[in-house]
Coordinates of C-alpha atoms in Angstrom, one line a residue:
X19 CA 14.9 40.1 -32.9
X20 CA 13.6 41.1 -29.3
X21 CA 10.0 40.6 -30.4
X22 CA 11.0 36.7 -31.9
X23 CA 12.4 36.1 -28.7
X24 CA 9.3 37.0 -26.7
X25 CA 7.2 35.8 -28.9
X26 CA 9.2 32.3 -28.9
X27 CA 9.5 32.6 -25.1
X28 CA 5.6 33.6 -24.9
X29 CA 5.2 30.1 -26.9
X30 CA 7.8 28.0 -25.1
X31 CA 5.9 29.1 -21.8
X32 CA 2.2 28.3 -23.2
X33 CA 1.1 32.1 -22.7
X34 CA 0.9 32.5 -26.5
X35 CA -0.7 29.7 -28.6
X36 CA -0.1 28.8 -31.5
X37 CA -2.3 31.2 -33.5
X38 CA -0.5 34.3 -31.6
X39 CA -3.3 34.2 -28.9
X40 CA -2.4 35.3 -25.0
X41 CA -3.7 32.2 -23.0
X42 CA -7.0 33.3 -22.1
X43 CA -7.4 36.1 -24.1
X44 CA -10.8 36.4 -26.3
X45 CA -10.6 36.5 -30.1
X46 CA -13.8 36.3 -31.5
X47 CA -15.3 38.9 -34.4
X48 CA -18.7 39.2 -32.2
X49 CA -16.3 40.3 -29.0
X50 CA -13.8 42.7 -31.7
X51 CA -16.4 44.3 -33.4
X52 CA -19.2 44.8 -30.6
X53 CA -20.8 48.2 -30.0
X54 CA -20.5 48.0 -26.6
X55 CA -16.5 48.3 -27.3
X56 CA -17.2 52.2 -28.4
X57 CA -14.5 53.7 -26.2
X58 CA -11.9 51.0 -27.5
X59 CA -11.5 48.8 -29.8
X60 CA -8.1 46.5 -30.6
X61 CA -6.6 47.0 -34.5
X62 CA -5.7 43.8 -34.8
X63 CA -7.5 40.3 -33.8
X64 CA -4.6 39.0 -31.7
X65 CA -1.4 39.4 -30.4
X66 CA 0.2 37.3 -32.6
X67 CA -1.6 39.0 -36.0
X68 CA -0.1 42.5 -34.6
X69 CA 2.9 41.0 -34.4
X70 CA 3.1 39.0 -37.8
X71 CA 1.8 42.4 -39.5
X72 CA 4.6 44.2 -37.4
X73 CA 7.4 41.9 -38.6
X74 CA 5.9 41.7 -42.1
X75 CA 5.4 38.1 -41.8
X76 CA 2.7 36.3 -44.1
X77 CA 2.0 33.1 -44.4
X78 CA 3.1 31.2 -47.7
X79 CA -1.1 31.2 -49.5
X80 CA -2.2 28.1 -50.5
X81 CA -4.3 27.9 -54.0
X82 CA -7.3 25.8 -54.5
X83 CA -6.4 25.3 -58.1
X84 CA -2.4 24.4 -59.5
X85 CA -2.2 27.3 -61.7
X86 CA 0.7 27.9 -63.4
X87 CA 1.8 31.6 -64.5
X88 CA 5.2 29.6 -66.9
X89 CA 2.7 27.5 -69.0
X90 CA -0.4 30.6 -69.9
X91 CA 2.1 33.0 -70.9
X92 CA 5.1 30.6 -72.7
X93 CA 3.0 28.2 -73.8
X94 CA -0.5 29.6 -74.0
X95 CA 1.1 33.3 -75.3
X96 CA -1.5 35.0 -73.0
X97 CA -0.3 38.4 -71.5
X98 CA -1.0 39.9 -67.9
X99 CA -3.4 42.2 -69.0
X100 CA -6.1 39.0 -70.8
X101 CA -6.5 37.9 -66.7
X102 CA -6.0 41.1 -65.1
X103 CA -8.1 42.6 -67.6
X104 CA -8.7 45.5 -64.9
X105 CA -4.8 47.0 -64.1
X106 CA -4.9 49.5 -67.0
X107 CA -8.8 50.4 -66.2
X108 CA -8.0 51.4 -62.0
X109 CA -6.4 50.7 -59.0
X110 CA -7.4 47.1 -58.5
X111 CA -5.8 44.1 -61.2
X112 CA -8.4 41.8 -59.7
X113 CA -8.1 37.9 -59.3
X114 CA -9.7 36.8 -62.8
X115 CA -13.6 35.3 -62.4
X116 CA -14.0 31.5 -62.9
X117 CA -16.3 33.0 -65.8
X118 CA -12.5 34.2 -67.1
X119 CA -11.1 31.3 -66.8
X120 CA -14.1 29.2 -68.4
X121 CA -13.4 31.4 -71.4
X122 CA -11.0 29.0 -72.6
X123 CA -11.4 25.9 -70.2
X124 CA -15.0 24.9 -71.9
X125 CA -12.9 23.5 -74.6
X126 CA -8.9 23.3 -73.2
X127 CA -7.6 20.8 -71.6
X128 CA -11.0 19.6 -70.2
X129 CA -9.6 16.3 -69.2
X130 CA -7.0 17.7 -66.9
X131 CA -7.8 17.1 -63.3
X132 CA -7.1 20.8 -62.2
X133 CA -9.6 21.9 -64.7
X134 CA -12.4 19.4 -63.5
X135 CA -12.0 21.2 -60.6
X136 CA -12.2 25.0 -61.9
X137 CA -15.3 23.7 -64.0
X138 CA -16.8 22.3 -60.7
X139 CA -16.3 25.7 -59.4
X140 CA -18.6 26.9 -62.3
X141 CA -21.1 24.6 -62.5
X142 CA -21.8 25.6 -58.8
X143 CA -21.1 29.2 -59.7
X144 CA -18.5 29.7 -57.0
X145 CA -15.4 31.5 -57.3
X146 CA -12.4 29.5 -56.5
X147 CA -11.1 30.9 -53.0
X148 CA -7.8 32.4 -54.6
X149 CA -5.4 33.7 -51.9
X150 CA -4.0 37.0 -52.8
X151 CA -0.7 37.1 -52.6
X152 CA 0.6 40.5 -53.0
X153 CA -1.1 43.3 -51.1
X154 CA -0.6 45.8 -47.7
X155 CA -2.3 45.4 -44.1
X156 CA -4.6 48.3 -43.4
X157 CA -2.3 49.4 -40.9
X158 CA 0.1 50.6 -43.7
X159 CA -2.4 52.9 -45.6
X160 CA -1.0 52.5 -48.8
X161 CA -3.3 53.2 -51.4
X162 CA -1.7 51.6 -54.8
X163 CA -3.3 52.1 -57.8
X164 CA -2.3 50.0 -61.3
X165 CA -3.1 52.2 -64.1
X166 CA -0.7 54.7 -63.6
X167 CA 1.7 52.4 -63.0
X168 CA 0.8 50.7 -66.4
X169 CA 0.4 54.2 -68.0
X170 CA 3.8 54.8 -67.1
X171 CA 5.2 51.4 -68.8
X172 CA 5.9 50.0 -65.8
X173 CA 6.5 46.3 -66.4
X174 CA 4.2 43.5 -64.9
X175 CA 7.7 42.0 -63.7
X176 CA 9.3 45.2 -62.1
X177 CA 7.1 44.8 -58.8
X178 CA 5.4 41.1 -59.5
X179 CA 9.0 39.1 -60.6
X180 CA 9.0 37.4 -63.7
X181 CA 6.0 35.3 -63.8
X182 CA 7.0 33.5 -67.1
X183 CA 8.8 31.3 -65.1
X184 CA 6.7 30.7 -62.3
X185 CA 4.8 27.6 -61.6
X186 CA 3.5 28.5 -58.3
X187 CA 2.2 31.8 -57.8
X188 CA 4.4 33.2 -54.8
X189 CA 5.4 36.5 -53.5
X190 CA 9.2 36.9 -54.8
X191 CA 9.4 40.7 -54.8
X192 CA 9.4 42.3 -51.6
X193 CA 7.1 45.3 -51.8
X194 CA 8.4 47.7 -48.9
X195 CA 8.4 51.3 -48.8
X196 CA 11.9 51.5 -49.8
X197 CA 11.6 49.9 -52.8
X198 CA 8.8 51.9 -53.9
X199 CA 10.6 55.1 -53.4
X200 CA 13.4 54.1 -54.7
X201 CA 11.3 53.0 -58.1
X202 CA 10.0 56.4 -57.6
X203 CA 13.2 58.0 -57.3
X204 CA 14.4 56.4 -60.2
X205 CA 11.5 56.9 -62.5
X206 CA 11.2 60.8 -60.9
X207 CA 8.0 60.2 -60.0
X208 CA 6.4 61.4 -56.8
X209 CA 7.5 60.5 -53.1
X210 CA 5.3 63.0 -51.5
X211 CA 3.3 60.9 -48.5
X212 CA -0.5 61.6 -49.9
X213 CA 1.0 59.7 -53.5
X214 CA 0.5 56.4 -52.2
X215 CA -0.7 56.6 -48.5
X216 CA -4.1 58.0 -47.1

């Protein structure tokens, strides 16, 4: 609550601005990541992102495409894993390629303005710029990885909420380290530190 109030104050007061920035400080990458910075160097871009990663606050992401989780799997029948093809392989249940997508979309629903605008994406051979949604700022050194997880029959919905009835992809599970270890707990898996952080 203390750091809302300074922050709000800092606003209020124009020494913040609006992107978390102390009035007159210096943001830019070439500044951040110069050599000449060998003896220090800042973890974080701005005030105001070391704050926000502090306070776990994230901003809602906005997709480029209106993809809807509720219609592919209720409608469609398509599972987690057709997408996400690489959750049971390793750590990483990437974004699906617009080559993924395109699997079906040559053919389905080609009329349908939000699919004009994937295909454009692949005509140009561009990925659309999908905004991850779930996922841990460096500073927590978490190292996740899916295919235990899925090993284990962990349901998709356990840490991701129940996606079958979501329209917009949003974050609706709060992935802290208590809930982990309490998953853990339950499940007696491990809680030793080097499980899941480096």
């Amino acid at each position: 609550m203390l750091a809302g109030a300074v922050i709000a104050t800092g606003l209020a007061v124009g020494i913040i601005t609006s992107d978390g920035v102390l009035s007159g400080q210096e943001t830019t990458p070439t500044e951040i990541e110069s050599p000449e910075s060998s003896v220090f160097t800042p973890a974080h871009r701005s005030l105001g992102e070391a704050v926000r990663h502090f306070l776990g606050i994230r901003p809602e992401p906005v997709q480029p495409i209106a993809y809807s989780h509720q219609l592919h799997l209720n409608e469609v029948g398509l599972t987690c894993d057709f997408c996400h093809d690489s959750a049971a392989r390793g750590p990483i249940a990437r974004i699906p390629s617009v080559e993924t997508c395109m699997f079906c979309h040559l053919g389905v629903a080609t009329d349908s303005p939000e699919i004009e605008l994937l295909t454009s994406y692949y005509d140009r051979g561009e990925e659309p710029p999908w905004q991850r949604v779930y996922g841990w700022t460096e500073e927590a050194h978490v190292l996740f990885n899916h295919a235990p997880h899925i090993r284990a029959e962990v349901d998709c919905a356990t840490c991701h909420g129940d996606m079958r009835e979501a329209t917009v992809t949003q974050r609706v599970v709060d992935h802290s380290m208590s809930f982990c270890v309490d998953c853990h707990n339950q499940q007696q898996a491990s809680i030793e530190c080097l499980t899941c952080h480096y």
